[in-house]
Structure formats: C-alpha cells, structure tokens
Short mmCIF file of C-alpha atoms and ligand atoms in Angstrom, two decimals:
data_model
loop_
_atom_site.label_atom_id
_atom_site.label_comp_id
_atom_site.label_asym_id
_atom_site.label_seq_id
_atom_site.Cartn_x
_atom_site.Cartn_y
_atom_site.Cartn_z
CA MET A 1 16.42 14.81 -1.88
CA GLU A 2 19.28 14.97 -4.37
CA ASN A 3 19.92 18.62 -3.59
CA GLN A 4 20.24 18.04 0.13
CA LYS A 5 23.24 15.78 -0.27
CA LYS A 6 26.63 17.27 0.52
CA ARG A 7 29.05 17.50 -2.35
CA ILE A 8 32.36 15.80 -3.08
CA PHE A 9 34.97 16.87 -5.62
CA SER A 10 38.19 15.07 -6.40
CA GLY A 11 40.50 14.43 -9.33
CA ILE A 12 43.56 12.60 -10.58
CA GLN A 13 46.13 13.74 -13.13
CA PRO A 14 46.40 11.66 -16.30
CA SER A 15 50.15 12.24 -16.17
CA GLY A 16 50.85 8.51 -15.92
CA GLU A 17 49.04 5.22 -15.47
CA LEU A 18 46.83 4.92 -12.38
CA THR A 19 48.58 3.20 -9.50
CA LEU A 20 47.71 1.14 -6.45
CA GLY A 21 48.50 4.34 -4.49
CA SER A 22 45.92 6.44 -6.32
CA TYR A 23 43.39 3.62 -5.92
CA MET A 24 43.92 3.13 -2.18
CA GLY A 25 44.41 6.82 -1.38
CA ALA A 26 41.59 8.22 -3.49
CA ILE A 27 39.43 6.07 -5.78
CA LYS A 28 38.52 3.55 -3.08
CA SER A 29 37.09 6.36 -0.93
CA TRP A 30 35.28 7.80 -3.96
CA VAL A 31 33.54 4.47 -4.52
CA ASN A 32 32.65 4.14 -0.83
CA LEU A 33 31.23 7.65 -0.62
CA GLN A 34 29.31 7.79 -3.91
CA ASP A 35 25.92 6.95 -2.37
CA GLN A 36 26.04 9.40 0.51
CA TYR A 37 27.26 12.41 -1.45
CA GLU A 38 26.66 14.16 -4.73
CA CYS A 39 30.02 13.48 -6.35
CA VAL A 40 32.05 15.19 -9.03
CA TYR A 41 35.09 13.22 -10.21
CA CYS A 42 37.47 14.84 -12.63
CA ILE A 43 40.35 13.88 -14.89
CA VAL A 44 42.62 16.85 -14.37
CA ASP A 45 44.44 17.07 -17.69
CA MET A 46 45.17 20.77 -17.21
CA HIS A 47 47.14 19.92 -14.09
CA ALA A 48 49.06 17.27 -16.01
CA ILE A 49 50.67 19.79 -18.39
CA THR A 50 52.48 21.49 -15.50
CA VAL A 51 55.21 19.04 -16.48
CA ARG A 52 55.88 18.15 -20.12
CA GLN A 53 53.57 15.48 -21.61
CA VAL A 54 53.53 13.62 -24.92
CA PRO A 55 50.23 14.87 -26.46
CA ALA A 56 49.08 11.50 -27.83
CA ASP A 57 49.79 9.79 -24.50
CA LEU A 58 47.94 12.44 -22.55
CA ARG A 59 44.86 12.01 -24.77
CA ARG A 60 44.96 8.23 -24.50
CA ARG A 61 45.42 8.28 -20.74
CA ALA A 62 42.52 10.70 -20.19
CA LEU A 63 40.15 8.22 -21.83
CA GLU A 64 41.73 5.22 -20.12
CA GLN A 65 41.45 6.95 -16.79
CA LEU A 66 37.73 7.49 -17.29
CA ALA A 67 37.34 3.80 -18.15
CA GLN A 68 39.24 2.92 -14.98
CA TYR A 69 37.10 5.19 -12.80
CA ILE A 70 34.06 3.28 -14.02
CA ALA A 71 35.78 -0.12 -13.81
CA CYS A 72 36.74 0.54 -10.19
CA GLY A 73 33.06 0.94 -9.35
CA LEU A 74 32.07 4.56 -9.94
CA ASP A 75 28.61 4.72 -11.43
CA PRO A 76 28.42 7.26 -14.29
CA GLU A 77 24.68 7.68 -13.74
CA LYS A 78 25.17 8.66 -10.12
CA ASN A 79 28.38 10.68 -10.35
CA ILE A 80 29.46 13.53 -12.54
CA MET A 81 32.63 12.42 -14.34
CA PHE A 82 34.37 14.76 -16.74
CA ILE A 83 37.61 16.04 -18.17
CA GLN A 84 38.90 19.28 -16.69
CA SER A 85 39.81 20.99 -20.00
CA HIS A 86 36.18 20.50 -21.19
CA VAL A 87 34.88 22.89 -18.53
CA PRO A 88 36.42 26.34 -19.13
CA GLN A 89 35.32 27.72 -15.75
CA HIS A 90 38.28 25.94 -14.11
CA ALA A 91 40.81 28.13 -15.90
CA GLU A 92 38.64 31.22 -15.46
CA LEU A 93 38.20 30.89 -11.72
CA SER A 94 41.84 29.93 -11.35
CA TRP A 95 42.87 33.34 -12.73
CA VAL A 96 40.63 35.21 -10.31
CA LEU A 97 41.83 33.15 -7.33
CA SER A 98 45.46 33.65 -8.30
CA CYS A 99 44.87 37.32 -7.53
CA TYR A 100 43.88 36.33 -3.99
CA THR A 101 46.80 33.99 -3.34
CA GLN A 102 50.15 35.05 -1.95
CA PHE A 103 53.46 34.23 -3.61
CA GLY A 104 54.77 33.30 -0.17
CA GLU A 105 52.12 30.72 0.58
CA LEU A 106 52.62 29.00 -2.79
CA SER A 107 56.38 28.92 -2.14
CA ARG A 108 55.77 26.80 0.95
CA MET A 109 53.99 23.97 -0.91
CA THR A 110 55.87 20.68 -0.43
CA GLN A 111 54.82 19.28 -3.81
CA PHE A 112 56.15 22.36 -5.59
CA LYS A 113 59.48 22.06 -3.80
CA GLN A 114 59.76 18.37 -4.72
CA LYS A 115 58.61 18.70 -8.31
CA SER A 116 60.79 21.72 -9.00
CA GLN A 117 63.76 19.61 -7.90
CA GLN A 118 62.69 16.72 -10.13
CA HIS A 119 62.12 19.01 -13.12
CA ALA A 120 64.87 21.54 -12.42
CA ASP A 121 65.19 22.36 -16.14
CA ASN A 122 61.49 23.25 -16.49
CA ILE A 123 60.12 25.06 -13.41
CA THR A 124 57.15 26.78 -14.99
CA ALA A 125 54.74 29.34 -13.59
CA GLY A 126 52.07 26.63 -14.03
CA LEU A 127 53.90 24.29 -11.68
CA PHE A 128 54.06 27.10 -9.14
CA THR A 129 50.39 28.15 -9.39
CA TYR A 130 49.11 24.56 -9.62
CA PRO A 131 47.45 24.72 -6.14
CA VAL A 132 45.40 27.71 -7.31
CA LEU A 133 43.94 25.69 -10.18
CA MET A 134 43.24 22.89 -7.70
CA ALA A 135 41.48 25.40 -5.42
CA ALA A 136 39.38 26.52 -8.40
CA ASP A 137 38.47 22.88 -9.13
CA ILE A 138 37.20 22.39 -5.62
CA LEU A 139 35.54 25.77 -5.01
CA LEU A 140 33.63 25.87 -8.31
CA TYR A 141 31.43 23.02 -7.06
CA GLN A 142 30.82 24.39 -3.54
CA THR A 143 32.51 21.23 -2.32
CA ASP A 144 32.10 19.96 1.24
CA LEU A 145 34.50 17.03 1.13
CA VAL A 146 37.67 16.25 -0.88
CA PRO A 147 38.73 12.58 -0.67
CA VAL A 148 42.48 12.43 -1.35
CA GLY A 149 45.66 10.68 -0.22
CA ALA A 150 47.72 12.24 2.58
CA ASP A 151 50.08 14.00 0.13
CA GLN A 152 47.26 16.31 -1.06
CA LYS A 153 46.21 17.54 2.40
CA GLN A 154 48.35 20.67 2.17
CA HIS A 155 46.68 21.61 -1.14
CA VAL A 156 43.21 21.28 0.38
CA GLU A 157 44.35 23.48 3.25
CA ILE A 158 45.59 26.26 0.96
CA CYS A 159 42.28 25.98 -0.91
CA ARG A 160 40.47 26.65 2.37
CA ASP A 161 42.73 29.61 3.09
CA ILE A 162 42.03 31.12 -0.33
CA ALA A 163 38.28 30.55 0.06
CA GLN A 164 38.25 32.06 3.50
CA ARG A 165 40.15 35.11 2.31
CA PHE A 166 37.79 35.64 -0.63
CA ASN A 167 34.72 35.16 1.58
CA GLY A 168 36.20 37.64 4.04
CA VAL A 169 36.55 40.34 1.40
CA TYR A 170 33.31 39.76 -0.57
CA SER A 171 30.96 37.96 1.88
CA GLU A 172 30.07 34.25 1.79
CA THR A 173 30.84 32.96 -1.71
CA PHE A 174 32.54 29.58 -1.36
CA THR A 175 31.81 26.53 0.80
CA LEU A 176 34.88 25.63 2.87
CA PRO A 177 35.97 22.10 1.94
CA GLU A 178 37.35 19.46 4.32
CA PRO A 179 39.89 16.84 3.25
CA PHE A 180 38.87 13.19 3.62
CA ILE A 181 41.89 10.94 4.09
CA PRO A 182 41.36 7.18 4.44
CA LYS A 183 42.56 5.36 7.59
CA MET A 184 44.32 2.67 5.58
CA GLY A 185 46.16 3.36 2.31
CA ALA A 186 46.48 7.15 2.67
CA ARG A 187 50.15 6.92 1.86
CA VAL A 188 51.16 3.80 -0.05
CA MET A 189 54.93 3.62 -0.24
CA SER A 190 57.22 2.40 -3.02
CA LEU A 191 57.86 -1.36 -2.98
CA ALA A 192 61.47 -0.75 -4.02
CA SER A 193 62.28 2.15 -1.68
CA PRO A 194 59.66 2.18 1.09
CA GLU A 195 60.83 5.52 2.48
CA ASN A 196 59.35 7.16 -0.67
CA LYS A 197 55.73 7.47 -1.76
CA MET A 198 54.62 5.03 -4.46
CA SER A 199 54.60 7.17 -7.56
CA LYS A 200 53.65 6.58 -11.18
CA SER A 201 57.08 7.75 -12.31
CA ASP A 202 58.91 4.94 -10.46
CA PRO A 203 58.02 1.71 -12.36
CA GLY A 204 60.12 -0.58 -10.13
CA GLY A 205 58.39 0.38 -6.90
CA CYS A 206 54.97 1.05 -8.32
CA VAL A 207 52.03 -1.23 -9.08
CA TYR A 208 49.77 -0.04 -11.91
CA LEU A 209 46.06 -0.82 -11.93
CA LEU A 210 46.29 -2.37 -15.41
CA GLU A 211 49.44 -4.32 -14.79
CA LYS A 212 49.60 -8.05 -15.59
CA PRO A 213 49.24 -10.42 -12.58
CA GLU A 214 52.67 -12.00 -13.12
CA ASP A 215 54.34 -8.58 -13.12
CA ILE A 216 52.51 -7.57 -9.94
CA LEU A 217 53.54 -10.80 -8.19
CA ARG A 218 57.14 -10.33 -9.25
CA LYS A 219 57.21 -6.80 -7.82
CA PHE A 220 55.82 -7.98 -4.49
CA LYS A 221 58.31 -10.88 -4.33
CA LYS A 222 61.12 -8.36 -4.81
CA ALA A 223 59.66 -5.81 -2.35
CA VAL A 224 62.28 -4.39 0.02
CA THR A 225 61.80 -5.49 3.66
CA ASP A 226 64.40 -5.82 6.45
CA SER A 227 66.53 -8.48 8.11
CA GLU A 228 64.40 -9.13 11.19
CA ALA A 229 62.01 -11.64 9.57
CA ALA A 230 59.04 -10.62 11.73
CA VAL A 231 55.75 -9.29 10.35
CA ARG A 232 55.23 -6.44 12.79
CA PHE A 233 53.78 -2.96 12.25
CA ASP A 234 56.44 -0.30 12.87
CA PRO A 235 56.50 2.32 10.09
CA ALA A 236 59.66 4.06 11.36
CA GLY A 237 61.71 0.95 12.11
CA LYS A 238 60.27 -1.40 9.47
CA PRO A 239 58.96 0.78 6.62
CA GLY A 240 58.90 -1.97 3.97
CA VAL A 241 57.03 -4.54 6.06
CA SER A 242 54.65 -1.90 7.47
CA ASN A 243 53.83 -0.72 3.97
CA LEU A 244 53.06 -4.27 2.82
CA MET A 245 50.87 -4.73 5.90
CA GLN A 246 48.92 -1.58 5.10
CA ILE A 247 48.48 -2.62 1.47
CA TYR A 248 47.26 -6.03 2.59
CA ALA A 249 44.92 -4.43 5.13
CA ALA A 250 43.48 -2.04 2.54
CA ALA A 251 43.09 -4.85 -0.02
CA THR A 252 41.39 -7.34 2.32
CA GLY A 253 39.81 -5.29 5.10
CA LYS A 254 41.84 -7.19 7.72
CA SER A 255 43.20 -5.32 10.75
CA LEU A 256 46.93 -4.88 11.37
CA GLU A 257 46.68 -7.09 14.49
CA ASP A 258 45.03 -9.87 12.49
CA ILE A 259 47.80 -9.63 9.91
CA GLU A 260 50.52 -9.86 12.57
CA ALA A 261 48.79 -12.97 13.94
CA GLU A 262 48.31 -14.49 10.47
CA PHE A 263 52.05 -14.38 9.72
CA ASP A 264 53.35 -15.01 13.21
CA GLY A 265 56.44 -17.21 13.01
CA GLN A 266 56.46 -17.25 9.20
CA GLY A 267 59.15 -15.87 6.91
CA TYR A 268 58.82 -12.89 4.57
CA GLY A 269 58.62 -15.13 1.48
CA ILE A 270 55.11 -16.36 2.16
CA PHE A 271 54.04 -12.94 3.48
CA LYS A 272 55.11 -11.09 0.33
CA GLU A 273 53.52 -13.70 -1.89
CA THR A 274 50.21 -13.54 0.00
CA VAL A 275 50.10 -9.74 -0.21
CA GLY A 276 50.93 -9.90 -3.94
CA GLU A 277 48.13 -12.39 -4.55
CA ALA A 278 45.62 -10.27 -2.61
CA VAL A 279 46.51 -7.28 -4.79
CA VAL A 280 46.25 -9.34 -7.98
CA GLU A 281 42.76 -10.47 -6.95
CA LEU A 282 41.77 -6.93 -5.98
CA LEU A 283 42.85 -5.53 -9.36
CA ARG A 284 41.80 -8.39 -11.65
CA PRO A 285 38.18 -7.26 -12.14
CA PHE A 286 39.26 -3.63 -12.65
CA ARG A 287 41.64 -4.64 -15.40
CA GLU A 288 39.10 -6.82 -17.18
CA GLU A 289 36.32 -4.26 -16.94
CA THR A 290 38.62 -1.45 -18.15
CA GLN A 291 39.49 -3.45 -21.25
CA ARG A 292 35.82 -4.11 -21.92
CA LEU A 293 34.94 -0.42 -21.55
CA LEU A 294 37.81 0.74 -23.75
CA ALA A 295 36.35 -1.28 -26.60
CA ASP A 296 33.30 1.02 -26.52
CA LYS A 297 34.68 4.51 -27.15
CA ALA A 298 31.25 5.92 -28.03
CA TYR A 299 29.96 5.02 -24.58
CA LEU A 300 32.93 6.68 -22.85
CA GLU A 301 32.52 9.80 -25.00
CA GLY A 302 28.89 9.94 -23.97
CA VAL A 303 29.88 9.77 -20.31
CA TYR A 304 32.43 12.57 -20.45
CA ARG A 305 30.29 14.82 -22.65
CA GLN A 306 27.31 14.52 -20.36
CA GLY A 307 29.64 14.92 -17.37
CA ALA A 308 31.07 18.17 -18.76
CA GLU A 309 27.58 19.55 -19.36
CA ARG A 310 26.44 18.82 -15.84
CA ALA A 311 29.69 20.09 -14.33
CA SER A 312 29.59 23.26 -16.39
CA ARG A 313 26.11 24.15 -15.16
CA ILE A 314 27.24 24.04 -11.53
CA ALA A 315 30.59 25.70 -12.24
CA GLY A 316 28.91 28.46 -14.27
CA ARG A 317 26.72 29.47 -11.33
CA THR A 318 29.71 29.84 -9.01
CA LEU A 319 31.77 31.71 -11.60
CA SER A 320 28.99 34.26 -12.30
CA LYS A 321 28.72 34.93 -8.60
CA VAL A 322 32.47 35.49 -8.37
CA TYR A 323 32.62 37.75 -11.45
CA LYS A 324 29.83 39.89 -10.04
CA LYS A 325 31.49 40.15 -6.64
CA VAL A 326 34.89 41.21 -7.95
CA GLY A 327 33.26 43.89 -10.10
CA PHE A 328 33.37 42.61 -13.70
CA LEU A 329 30.76 44.31 -15.93
CA PRO A 330 28.23 41.67 -17.06
CA ARG A 331 28.47 40.80 -20.75
P1 LIG B 401 47.64 12.89 -8.14
O1 LIG B 401 47.18 12.80 -9.54
O2 LIG B 401 49.09 12.95 -7.86
O3 LIG B 401 47.09 11.68 -7.29
C1 LIG B 401 45.72 11.34 -7.33
C2 LIG B 401 45.20 10.91 -5.99
O4 LIG B 401 45.85 9.74 -5.54
C3 LIG B 401 46.45 9.96 -4.29
N1 LIG B 401 47.74 9.25 -4.28
C4 LIG B 401 48.11 8.42 -3.30
N2 LIG B 401 47.49 8.04 -2.18
C5 LIG B 401 48.14 7.16 -1.38
N3 LIG B 401 49.38 6.68 -1.66
C6 LIG B 401 50.04 7.04 -2.77
N4 LIG B 401 51.24 6.55 -3.04
C7 LIG B 401 49.40 7.96 -3.66
N5 LIG B 401 49.74 8.52 -4.84
C8 LIG B 401 48.71 9.31 -5.20
C9 LIG B 401 46.65 11.46 -4.19
O5 LIG B 401 46.72 11.88 -2.85
C10 LIG B 401 45.43 11.97 -4.89
O6 LIG B 401 44.32 11.97 -4.05
N6 LIG B 401 46.67 17.67 -7.17
C11 LIG B 401 46.11 16.36 -7.29
C12 LIG B 401 45.03 16.27 -8.34
C13 LIG B 401 43.95 17.28 -8.21
C14 LIG B 401 42.90 17.28 -7.24
C15 LIG B 401 42.10 18.43 -7.52
C16 LIG B 401 42.57 16.45 -6.18
C17 LIG B 401 43.76 18.36 -8.99
N7 LIG B 401 42.64 19.05 -8.59
C18 LIG B 401 40.98 18.75 -6.75
C19 LIG B 401 41.44 16.78 -5.40
C20 LIG B 401 40.69 17.92 -5.70
C21 LIG B 401 47.20 15.38 -7.63
O7 LIG B 401 48.24 15.71 -8.14
O8 LIG B 401 46.89 14.08 -7.42
#
C-alpha cells in the first residue's frame, strides 16, 4: 500500500523564524496532505547560507523549525523529516543538474532578482544557482507534488524544465513534479505594507509562529488598511483589508462572502481585533507544543537522524541512476 502513494517533497529555509506566511502557504497544506501522500519535509539549511547567517542562530533555528513542524501537526512516524545538510545527495545531484541548467534561465528568476537587490554587497554564485539545489531536492525523491506558497511556483517550474531536459537526453529518469498552491493563504502580505509579501525579515509586518499573543494582537491592531471603512474583498483597491480577510479565512475556514457579511456596517477596529484573536487562537497550541518539544532535544535528534537515514536511502537510488546515465565510472 505504502509504495503506491504518490510522493510529496517540500522545505523551508531556517533563515529566520517561521511566519504566518510560511504556515498558511506551506505547512498547512503539508498537514492536510500527510495522509494521502508519502511525504518528505525538509529543513533546507543549505539554501539558507545563500545569504550570510550567524552560525549559532542557524543551528538553533534548524532544531526549532523541526519542533515547529511537529507542533503544527506533522507526524514524524508518518512523514520523513530531515535536515538538508545531513543528506549529501542534495549537493551531489545539484552539481550534476547545474550542468543541465542554462545561465539565461536562472537569470530570469524573480527571487534572484529581488534578493540580489536586497543583498547587493553579497551576490554569490550560490544565490544564483539556488533554484538548481531546489530542483535537486525535489527530483531526488521522484516527487509528484510540491506544496508551496505562490512565490515558489517559478522555482517548481524551472525544476520541471530541468527534469524534462535531463529525461530528454538520457531517457526517463525523474518524475515531473507539480506545484500545489493553496486557495487561501498562498500569498500572505505584510501587515505594515500590504503591497509586499509577509517576510521573516520584516518584523513590523510579519507575524511569527512563536510570537507572544499580545505582540500578535498589537500588530493586527496596527495593520494598514484604507480610509473606506468597509470590509470588502478587493486585492487591487484594498490590499490591506483583503489580506486581513484572507488571513481570517485561512485561520477559520470561513468564506470571503461570510466574512463580508460578518463585518457589514462595522468599523475596522473590531475587524482587525477579531482577525488578530483568530490568529492568536490558531497559533497558541503550536507555540505551547513547540516549547514542550524543545525541552526534549534527544527526541528531536532521534527524529532528524531517522529522517536523514530514510531520506538518504531514497535519494541514493536516484543519484546512482543519474551517475550511471551521465557516464560516471562506478566506484
Ligand atoms: P521559504 O523558506 O522562503 O518559504 C517557505 C515556504 O513558505 C511559503 N511562504 C509563503 N506563503 C504565503 N505567504 C507568504 N508570505 C509566504 N512566505 C513564505 C513559501 O512559498 C514556501 O513554500 N526555496 C524555498 C525553500 C525550498 C523548497 C525546496 C521548497 C528549498 N527547496 C524544495 C519546496 C521544495 C524557499 O525559499 O521557501
């Protein structure tokens, strides 16, 4: 039975604290899909060093992120959960795939263009070839589905292009993955500047999964809206209000129409407070469970060690196939 399930791969960088955006765009789908698929969920620390990290923080966040995956509802018995740098096949396949990826196609990646502006003093080759490592992550596991937020769609598409090209040259080697992007919460925007994506590097506009309730409520009270005082869904005309509506919808399961009706004739004050409280209640159990798990380091180590072993077995099979196809002499 187990082997007939289709496979999922996805990952998050431990380059900052997990946010409401990464939860609604990715982790929530992971939890929902974990029974139907064989799932591999990674902490992509090798991706994180494409911009400079403080080593001790990176180490701490990798472990905290694992605790948060579990606290959000991912079952470590059911899913393979591991840390990218523990499975060397990721770097190995990435090198091979980089020889089947065009400079031109990497130059068109939106995230590269944005990040190279943000880190203009440190535009490394790693930042540029980042999508190749992400393609290796996905293709190593013969992945069918990649649940991500909308901002990662382009990277899944280039992964498909690389896979297709390789398959074309050497015959069927890689499964072609599809992105899975949730209907609600695929692009959570900043509370402070709703024309920008909520990002871990913007503390004012960002809600962190482990943040204290009073801080979360304060951020929602201060959330930027508009002067119309009508709770109506219109992402272009009313980005702040529409973002809050989507967050509320993703947190409660309510439809956008129901939300418009709920706040009909009411001011933004009560609306923002209600959304803030819904988010506090959504995150409360995650925060408590994360703290409980972090007190048991031995358990978390067990999870990631076993995860790396299981991941490495699958990844090793794909990598051997690839090495044979490109013509490397077996050791
Ligand atoms: P990362 O670490 O930036 O984000 C992790 C996941 O969270 C989603 N996300 C959001 N979704 C909605 N609204 C937001 N504001 C928001 N912010 C983040 C992202 O879309 C992503 O799904 N390259 C990836 C990590 C990665 C990966 C992979 C993903 C490496 N290898 C293989 C899938 C498969 C990244 O930087 O995500």
